[in-house]
Coordinates of N, CA and C in Angstrom, one line a residue:
Chain N
M201 N 135.3 184.4 188.7 CA 134.2 185.1 189.4 C 134.0 184.3 190.7
K202 N 133.9 185.1 191.8 CA 133.6 184.5 193.1 C 132.3 183.8 193.1
N203 N 132.3 182.6 193.7 CA 131.0 181.8 193.7 C 130.9 180.9 195.0
T204 N 129.7 180.4 195.2 CA 129.5 179.6 196.4 C 129.1 178.2 195.9
L205 N 129.5 177.8 194.7 CA 129.1 176.6 194.1 C 129.5 175.4 195.0
D206 N 130.7 175.4 195.5 CA 131.1 174.2 196.3 C 130.2 174.1 197.6
E207 N 129.8 175.2 198.1 CA 129.0 175.2 199.3 C 127.6 174.5 199.0
Y208 N 127.0 175.0 197.9 CA 125.7 174.4 197.5 C 125.9 173.0 197.1
R209 N 127.0 172.6 196.5 CA 127.2 171.2 196.1 C 127.3 170.4 197.3
S210 N 128.1 170.8 198.3 CA 128.3 170.1 199.5 C 126.9 169.9 200.3
R211 N 126.2 171.0 200.3 CA 124.9 171.0 201.0 C 124.0 169.9 200.4
D212 N 124.0 169.7 199.1 CA 123.2 168.7 198.5 C 123.9 167.3 198.4
G213 N 125.1 167.3 198.9 CA 125.8 166.0 198.9 C 126.2 165.4 197.5
L214 N 126.5 166.4 196.6 CA 126.8 165.9 195.3 C 128.3 166.0 195.0
S215 N 128.8 165.0 194.3 CA 130.2 165.1 193.9 C 130.3 166.0 192.7
Q216 N 131.5 166.5 192.3 CA 131.7 167.3 191.1 C 131.2 166.6 189.9
G217 N 131.4 165.3 189.8 CA 131.0 164.5 188.7 C 129.5 164.4 188.6
E218 N 128.8 164.2 189.7 CA 127.4 164.2 189.7 C 126.7 165.5 189.3
L219 N 127.3 166.6 189.8 CA 126.8 167.9 189.4 C 127.0 168.1 187.9
A220 N 128.2 167.8 187.5 CA 128.6 168.0 186.1 C 127.6 167.2 185.2
E221 N 127.3 166.0 185.6 CA 126.3 165.2 184.8 C 125.0 165.8 184.8
A222 N 124.6 166.4 186.0 CA 123.2 166.9 186.1 C 123.0 168.2 185.2
V223 N 124.1 168.9 185.0 CA 124.0 170.2 184.2 C 124.6 170.0 182.8
G224 N 125.1 168.8 182.5 CA 125.6 168.6 181.1 C 126.9 169.1 180.8
V225 N 127.9 169.2 181.7 CA 129.2 169.6 181.4 C 130.2 168.6 182.0
S226 N 131.5 168.8 181.8 CA 132.5 167.9 182.4 C 132.8 168.2 183.8
R227 N 133.3 167.2 184.5 CA 133.7 167.4 185.9 C 134.8 168.5 186.0
Q228 N 135.7 168.6 185.0 CA 136.7 169.6 185.0 C 136.1 171.0 184.9
T229 N 135.0 171.1 184.2 CA 134.4 172.5 184.1 C 133.9 172.9 185.5
I230 N 133.2 172.0 186.2 CA 132.7 172.3 187.6 C 133.9 172.7 188.5
N231 N 135.0 171.9 188.4 CA 136.2 172.1 189.2 C 136.7 173.5 188.8
A232 N 136.8 173.9 187.6 CA 137.4 175.2 187.2 C 136.5 176.3 187.7
I233 N 135.2 176.1 187.7 CA 134.3 177.2 188.2 C 134.5 177.3 189.7
E234 N 134.5 176.2 190.4 CA 134.7 176.3 191.8 C 136.1 176.9 192.2
R235 N 137.0 176.7 191.4 CA 138.4 177.3 191.7 C 138.5 178.7 191.1
E236 N 137.4 179.2 190.6 CA 137.3 180.6 190.0 C 138.3 180.8 188.9
R237 N 138.5 179.8 188.1 CA 139.4 179.9 187.0 C 138.6 180.0 185.7
Y238 N 137.3 179.7 185.8 CA 136.5 179.7 184.6 C 135.1 180.3 184.9
D239 N 134.7 181.3 184.2 CA 133.4 181.9 184.4 C 132.4 181.2 183.4
P240 N 131.3 180.6 184.0 CA 130.4 179.9 183.1 C 129.6 180.8 182.2
S241 N 129.0 180.3 181.2 CA 128.1 181.0 180.3 C 126.8 181.3 181.1
L242 N 126.0 182.3 180.6 CA 124.7 182.5 181.3 C 123.9 181.3 181.4
E243 N 123.9 180.5 180.3 CA 123.1 179.3 180.2 C 123.4 178.3 181.3
L244 N 124.8 178.1 181.5 CA 125.2 177.2 182.5 C 124.9 177.8 183.9
A245 N 125.1 179.1 184.1 CA 124.9 179.7 185.4 C 123.4 179.5 185.8
F246 N 122.5 179.7 184.8 CA 121.1 179.5 185.1 C 120.8 178.0 185.4
K247 N 121.4 177.1 184.7 CA 121.2 175.7 184.9 C 121.7 175.3 186.3
L248 N 122.8 175.9 186.7 CA 123.3 175.6 188.1 C 122.4 176.1 189.2
A249 N 121.9 177.4 188.9 CA 120.9 178.0 189.8 C 119.7 177.1 189.9
A250 N 119.2 176.6 188.8 CA 118.0 175.8 188.8 C 118.3 174.5 189.5
Q251 N 119.5 173.9 189.4 CA 119.8 172.7 190.0 C 119.7 172.8 191.5
F252 N 120.2 174.0 192.0 CA 120.2 174.2 193.5 C 119.0 175.0 194.0
D253 N 118.1 175.3 193.0 CA 116.8 176.0 193.4 C 117.1 177.3 194.1
C254 N 118.0 178.1 193.5 CA 118.4 179.4 194.1 C 118.6 180.4 193.0
P255 N 118.6 181.7 193.3 CA 118.8 182.7 192.3 C 120.3 182.6 191.8
V256 N 120.5 183.1 190.6 CA 121.9 183.0 190.1 C 122.9 183.9 191.0
E257 N 122.4 185.0 191.5 CA 123.2 185.8 192.3 C 123.6 185.2 193.6
A258 N 122.9 184.2 194.0 CA 123.3 183.5 195.3 C 124.5 182.6 195.0
L259 N 124.6 182.2 193.8 CA 125.8 181.3 193.4 C 127.0 182.1 193.0
F260 N 126.7 183.2 192.2 CA 127.8 184.0 191.6 C 127.8 185.4 192.0
D261 N 129.0 185.9 192.4 CA 129.1 187.3 192.7 C 130.1 188.0 191.7
P262 N 129.5 188.8 190.8 CA 130.4 189.4 189.9 C 131.3 190.5 190.4
G263 N 131.0 190.9 191.7 CA 131.9 191.9 192.4 C 131.6 193.3 191.9
L264 N 130.4 193.6 191.5 CA 130.0 194.9 191.0 C 129.8 195.9 192.1
D265 N 129.7 195.5 193.3 CA 129.5 196.4 194.5 C 130.7 197.2 194.8
D266 N 131.9 196.8 194.4 CA 133.1 197.4 194.8 C 133.2 198.8 194.3
Chain S
M171 N 135.8 142.4 197.0 CA 135.1 143.6 197.2 C 134.6 144.2 195.9
T172 N 133.3 144.6 195.9 CA 132.7 145.1 194.7 C 132.5 146.6 194.8
T173 N 132.7 147.3 193.7 CA 132.4 148.7 193.7 C 131.3 149.0 192.8
T174 N 130.4 149.9 193.2 CA 129.3 150.3 192.3 C 129.5 151.7 191.9
E175 N 129.5 151.9 190.6 CA 129.7 153.3 190.0 C 128.3 153.9 189.8
S176 N 128.2 155.2 190.1 CA 127.0 156.0 189.8 C 126.9 156.2 188.3
P177 N 125.7 156.4 187.8 CA 125.5 156.7 186.4 C 126.4 157.9 185.9
A178 N 126.5 158.9 186.8 CA 127.4 160.0 186.5 C 128.8 159.6 186.3
T179 N 129.3 158.8 187.2 CA 130.7 158.3 187.1 C 130.9 157.5 185.8
T180 N 129.9 156.7 185.5 CA 130.0 155.8 184.3 C 130.1 156.7 183.1
K181 N 129.2 157.7 183.0 CA 129.1 158.6 181.9 C 130.4 159.4 181.7
L182 N 131.0 159.8 182.9 CA 132.2 160.6 182.8 C 133.3 159.7 182.3
S183 N 133.4 158.5 182.8 CA 134.5 157.6 182.4 C 134.3 157.2 180.9
K184 N 133.0 157.1 180.5 CA 132.8 156.9 179.0 C 133.3 158.1 178.2
R185 N 133.0 159.3 178.7 CA 133.4 160.5 178.0 C 134.9 160.5 177.9
R186 N 135.6 160.2 179.0 CA 137.1 160.2 179.0 C 137.6 159.2 178.0
T187 N 137.0 158.0 178.0 CA 137.4 156.9 177.1 C 137.3 157.4 175.6
Y188 N 136.1 157.9 175.3 CA 135.8 158.4 173.9 C 136.8 159.5 173.5
R189 N 137.1 160.4 174.4 CA 138.0 161.5 174.1 C 139.4 161.0 173.9
R190 N 139.8 160.0 174.7 CA 141.1 159.4 174.5 C 141.2 158.7 173.1
L191 N 140.1 158.0 172.8 CA 140.0 157.2 171.6 C 140.1 158.2 170.4
M192 N 139.4 159.4 170.5 CA 139.5 160.4 169.5 C 140.9 160.8 169.2
Y193 N 141.6 161.2 170.3 CA 143.0 161.7 170.1 C 143.9 160.6 169.7
V194 N 143.7 159.4 170.2 CA 144.6 158.3 169.8 C 144.4 158.0 168.3
S195 N 143.1 158.1 167.8 CA 142.9 157.9 166.4 C 143.6 158.9 165.5
V196 N 143.4 160.2 165.9 CA 144.0 161.2 165.0 C 145.5 161.3 165.1
F197 N 146.0 161.3 166.3 CA 147.5 161.4 166.4 C 148.2 160.1 166.0
G198 N 147.5 158.9 166.4 CA 148.1 157.6 166.0 C 148.1 157.5 164.5
G199 N 147.0 157.9 163.9 CA 146.9 157.8 162.4 C 148.0 158.6 161.8
A200 N 148.1 159.9 162.3 CA 149.1 160.8 161.7 C 150.5 160.2 161.9
G201 N 150.8 159.7 163.1 CA 152.1 159.2 163.4 C 152.5 157.9 162.6
I202 N 151.5 157.0 162.6 CA 151.8 155.7 161.9 C 151.8 156.0 160.4
G203 N 151.0 157.0 159.9 CA 151.0 157.4 158.5 C 152.4 157.9 158.1
F204 N 152.9 158.8 159.0 CA 154.2 159.4 158.8 C 155.3 158.3 158.7
L205 N 155.2 157.3 159.7 CA 156.2 156.2 159.7 C 156.1 155.4 158.4
L206 N 154.9 155.1 158.0 CA 154.8 154.3 156.8 C 155.3 155.0 155.5
R207 N 155.1 156.3 155.5 CA 155.6 157.1 154.4 C 157.2 157.0 154.4
Y208 N 157.7 157.2 155.6 CA 159.1 157.1 155.8 C 159.7 155.8 155.4
L209 N 158.9 154.7 155.7 CA 159.4 153.3 155.3 C 159.0 153.0 153.9
D210 N 158.6 154.0 153.1 CA 158.4 153.8 151.7 C 157.1 153.1 151.4
Y211 N 156.1 153.3 152.2 CA 154.7 152.8 151.9 C 153.7 154.0 151.9
P212 N 154.0 154.9 150.9 CA 153.2 156.1 150.9 C 151.7 156.0 150.8
V213 N 151.2 155.1 150.0 CA 149.8 154.9 149.8 C 149.1 154.4 151.1
V214 N 149.8 153.3 151.7 CA 149.2 152.8 152.9 C 149.3 153.8 154.0
G215 N 150.4 154.6 154.0 CA 150.5 155.6 155.0 C 149.4 156.6 154.9
E216 N 149.1 157.1 153.7 CA 148.0 158.0 153.5 C 146.6 157.4 154.0
A217 N 146.5 156.1 153.6 CA 145.2 155.4 154.0 C 145.1 155.4 155.5
V218 N 146.1 155.1 156.2 CA 146.1 155.0 157.7 C 145.8 156.4 158.2
Y219 N 146.4 157.4 157.7 CA 146.2 158.8 158.1 C 144.7 159.2 157.9
I220 N 144.2 158.9 156.8 CA 142.8 159.2 156.5 C 141.8 158.5 157.4
V221 N 142.1 157.2 157.6 CA 141.3 156.4 158.5 C 141.3 157.0 160.0
G222 N 142.5 157.4 160.4 CA 142.6 158.1 161.7 C 141.8 159.3 161.8
V223 N 141.8 160.2 160.8 CA 141.0 161.4 160.8 C 139.5 161.0 160.8
L224 N 139.1 160.1 159.9 CA 137.7 159.7 159.8 C 137.2 159.1 161.2
S225 N 138.1 158.3 161.8 CA 137.7 157.7 163.1 C 137.5 158.8 164.1
F226 N 138.4 159.8 164.1 CA 138.2 161.0 165.0 C 136.8 161.6 164.8
L227 N 136.5 161.9 163.5 CA 135.2 162.5 163.2 C 134.0 161.6 163.6
A228 N 134.2 160.3 163.4 CA 133.1 159.3 163.7 C 132.8 159.3 165.2
I229 N 133.9 159.2 166.0 CA 133.7 159.2 167.4 C 133.1 160.5 167.9
W230 N 133.6 161.6 167.4 CA 133.1 162.9 167.8 C 131.6 163.1 167.5
K231 N 131.3 162.7 166.3 CA 129.9 163.0 165.9 C 128.9 161.8 166.2
G232 N 129.5 160.6 166.3 CA 128.7 159.4 166.6 C 128.5 159.0 168.0
S233 N 129.3 159.6 168.9 CA 129.2 159.2 170.3 C 127.8 159.7 170.9
D234 N 127.3 158.9 171.8 CA 126.1 159.2 172.5 C 126.3 160.1 173.8
V235 N 127.6 160.3 174.1 CA 127.8 161.2 175.2 C 128.4 162.5 174.7
Q236 N 128.2 163.6 175.4 CA 128.7 164.9 175.0 C 130.2 165.0 175.3
L237 N 131.0 165.1 174.2 CA 132.5 165.0 174.4 C 133.1 166.3 174.7
M238 N 132.4 167.4 174.3 CA 133.0 168.7 174.4 C 131.9 169.6 175.2
D239 N 132.4 170.4 176.1 CA 131.4 171.4 176.7 C 131.9 172.8 176.5
E240 N 131.2 173.7 177.1 CA 131.5 175.1 176.8 C 133.0 175.5 177.3
R241 N 133.5 174.9 178.3 CA 134.9 175.2 178.7 C 135.9 174.7 177.7
D242 N 135.6 173.6 177.1 CA 136.4 173.1 176.0 C 136.5 174.1 174.8
W243 N 135.3 174.6 174.5 CA 135.2 175.6 173.4 C 136.0 176.8 173.8
A244 N 135.8 177.3 175.0 CA 136.5 178.5 175.5 C 138.0 178.3 175.5
L245 N 138.5 177.1 175.8 CA 139.9 176.8 175.8 C 140.4 176.8 174.3
E246 N 139.6 176.3 173.4 CA 140.0 176.3 172.0 C 140.1 177.7 171.5
R247 N 139.1 178.6 171.9 CA 139.1 180.0 171.5 C 140.4 180.7 172.0
R248 N 140.7 180.4 173.3 CA 141.9 181.1 173.8 C 143.1 180.6 173.2
A249 N 143.2 179.3 173.0 CA 144.4 178.7 172.3 C 144.6 179.2 170.9
S250 N 143.4 179.4 170.2 CA 143.5 179.9 168.8 C 144.0 181.3 168.8
L251 N 143.5 182.1 169.8 CA 143.9 183.5 169.8 C 145.4 183.6 170.1
T252 N 145.9 182.8 171.1 CA 147.3 182.8 171.4 C 148.1 182.4 170.2
A253 N 147.7 181.4 169.5 CA 148.4 180.9 168.4 C 148.5 182.0 167.3
L254 N 147.3 182.6 167.1 CA 147.2 183.7 166.1 C 148.1 184.9 166.4
Q255 N 148.2 185.2 167.7 CA 149.0 186.3 168.1 C 150.5 186.0 167.9
I256 N 150.9 184.8 168.3 CA 152.3 184.4 168.1 C 152.6 184.3 166.7
T257 N 151.7 183.7 165.9 CA 152.0 183.6 164.4 C 152.1 185.0 163.8
G258 N 151.2 185.9 164.2 CA 151.2 187.3 163.7 C 152.6 188.0 164.0
A259 N 153.0 187.8 165.2 CA 154.3 188.4 165.6 C 155.5 187.9 164.8
V260 N 155.5 186.5 164.6 CA 156.5 185.9 163.8 C 156.4 186.4 162.4
L261 N 155.2 186.5 161.9 CA 155.1 186.9 160.5 C 155.6 188.3 160.3
V262 N 155.3 189.2 161.2 CA 155.7 190.6 161.0 C 157.2 190.7 161.1
V263 N 157.8 190.0 162.1 CA 159.3 190.2 162.2 C 160.0 189.5 161.1
V264 N 159.7 188.2 160.8 CA 160.4 187.4 159.8 C 160.2 188.0 158.4
A265 N 159.0 188.4 158.1 CA 158.7 189.0 156.8 C 159.5 190.3 156.6
S266 N 159.5 191.1 157.6 CA 160.2 192.4 157.5 C 161.8 192.1 157.4
A267 N 162.3 191.2 158.2 CA 163.7 190.9 158.2 C 164.1 190.3 156.8
S268 N 163.2 189.4 156.3 CA 163.5 188.8 155.0 C 163.6 189.8 153.9
R269 N 162.7 190.8 153.9 CA 162.7 191.8 152.8 C 163.9 192.7 153.0
L270 N 164.2 193.1 154.2 CA 165.4 193.9 154.4 C 166.7 193.2 154.0
V271 N 166.8 191.9 154.4 CA 168.0 191.2 154.0 C 168.1 191.1 152.5
T272 N 167.0 190.9 151.8 CA 167.0 190.7 150.4 C 167.4 192.1 149.7
W273 N 166.9 193.2 150.2 CA 167.3 194.5 149.6 C 168.7 195.0 150.0
L274 N 169.1 194.7 151.2 CA 170.3 195.3 151.7 C 171.6 194.5 151.5
T275 N 171.4 193.2 151.3 CA 172.6 192.3 151.2 C 172.4 191.4 150.0
D276 N 173.4 190.6 149.7 CA 173.5 189.7 148.6 C 172.8 188.4 148.9
Y277 N 172.4 188.2 150.2 CA 171.8 187.0 150.7 C 170.5 186.8 150.0
T278 N 170.2 185.6 149.6 CA 168.9 185.2 149.0 C 168.1 184.4 150.0
V279 N 167.0 184.9 150.5 CA 166.2 184.2 151.4 C 165.7 182.9 150.8
P280 N 165.8 181.8 151.4 CA 165.4 180.5 150.8 C 163.9 180.6 150.4
T281 N 163.5 179.9 149.3 CA 162.2 179.8 148.8 C 161.2 179.3 149.9
L282 N 161.8 178.3 150.7 CA 161.0 177.7 151.7 C 160.5 178.7 152.7
V283 N 161.3 179.7 153.0 CA 160.9 180.7 154.0 C 159.8 181.6 153.5
W284 N 159.9 181.9 152.2 CA 158.8 182.7 151.6 C 157.5 181.9 151.5
G285 N 157.7 180.6 151.3 CA 156.5 179.7 151.2 C 155.8 179.7 152.6
V286 N 156.6 179.6 153.6 CA 156.1 179.6 155.0 C 155.3 180.9 155.3
L287 N 156.0 182.0 154.9 CA 155.4 183.3 155.1 C 154.1 183.5 154.3
Y288 N 154.1 183.0 153.1 CA 152.8 183.1 152.3 C 151.7 182.2 152.9
G289 N 152.2 181.1 153.5 CA 151.3 180.2 154.2 C 150.6 180.9 155.4
Y290 N 151.5 181.6 156.1 CA 151.0 182.4 157.3 C 150.0 183.5 156.8
I291 N 150.3 184.2 155.7 CA 149.4 185.2 155.1 C 148.1 184.6 154.8
G292 N 148.1 183.4 154.2 CA 146.9 182.7 153.8 C 146.1 182.4 155.0
L293 N 146.8 182.0 156.1 CA 146.1 181.7 157.4 C 145.3 183.0 157.9
F294 N 146.0 184.1 157.8 CA 145.4 185.3 158.3 C 144.2 185.8 157.4
I295 N 144.4 185.5 156.1 CA 143.2 185.8 155.2 C 142.0 184.9 155.5
A296 N 142.3 183.7 155.8 CA 141.2 182.7 156.1 C 140.6 183.2 157.4
F297 N 141.4 183.7 158.4 CA 140.9 184.2 159.6 C 140.0 185.4 159.4
G298 N 140.4 186.3 158.5 CA 139.7 187.5 158.2 C 138.3 187.2 157.6
V299 N 138.3 186.2 156.7 CA 137.1 185.8 156.0 C 136.1 185.2 157.0
A300 N 136.7 184.3 157.9 CA 135.8 183.7 158.9 C 135.3 184.7 159.9
Y301 N 136.1 185.7 160.2 CA 135.7 186.7 161.1 C 134.5 187.5 160.6
L302 N 134.7 187.9 159.3 CA 133.6 188.7 158.6 C 132.3 187.9 158.5
Y303 N 132.5 186.6 158.2 CA 131.3 185.7 158.2 C 130.6 185.7 159.5
H304 N 131.3 185.5 160.6 CA 130.7 185.4 161.9 C 130.1 186.7 162.4
R305 N 130.8 187.8 162.0 CA 130.3 189.1 162.4 C 129.0 189.4 161.8
R306 N 128.7 188.9 160.6 CA 127.4 189.2 160.0 C 126.3 188.4 160.7
R307 N 126.7 187.3 161.4 CA 125.7 186.5 162.1 C 125.6 186.8 163.6
L308 N 126.5 187.5 164.2 CA 126.5 187.7 165.6 C 126.0 189.2 166.0

């Protein structure tokens, strides 16, 4: 799924490891999400949105508008 | 020169270390156990094997860091599905071929092959039971 996770992460100056630690997953999971190889669960998507204080749809684009 | 690691880095490296230890325990135990059985120390071999498995479980359940996350579980689900699909295809083809060979020729399919096929069937029955169990809860 298309996402802007790396942009938000860079904005806050976080490494993948630090973000992973903050939301309770592995660094590899954050990397896989940023590379659009893994779609996070709803729970993780909401945790990430809460971490960056933004709505979930600002982070993830399911591409339903096509 | 000194380097300072953030708590996140420390926790991630701890996670990596524990995960490595888990796999070293279980695969090391299995490997050394196999070697000891081969060298004619069957009881010691079994003990090492069991200790390896118990160490795996102890690290997994006793660790203070989260060793598996949702992507790990997703990977396991996908790997299980792939393994099941491959096993299913092998079962269908080999079971059918074995029956045909038995009926149409004088060749006797080795007991070992039937044992493996029945093992596969047992695996699929276990899958079906587990599936029904989870379906009632989901």
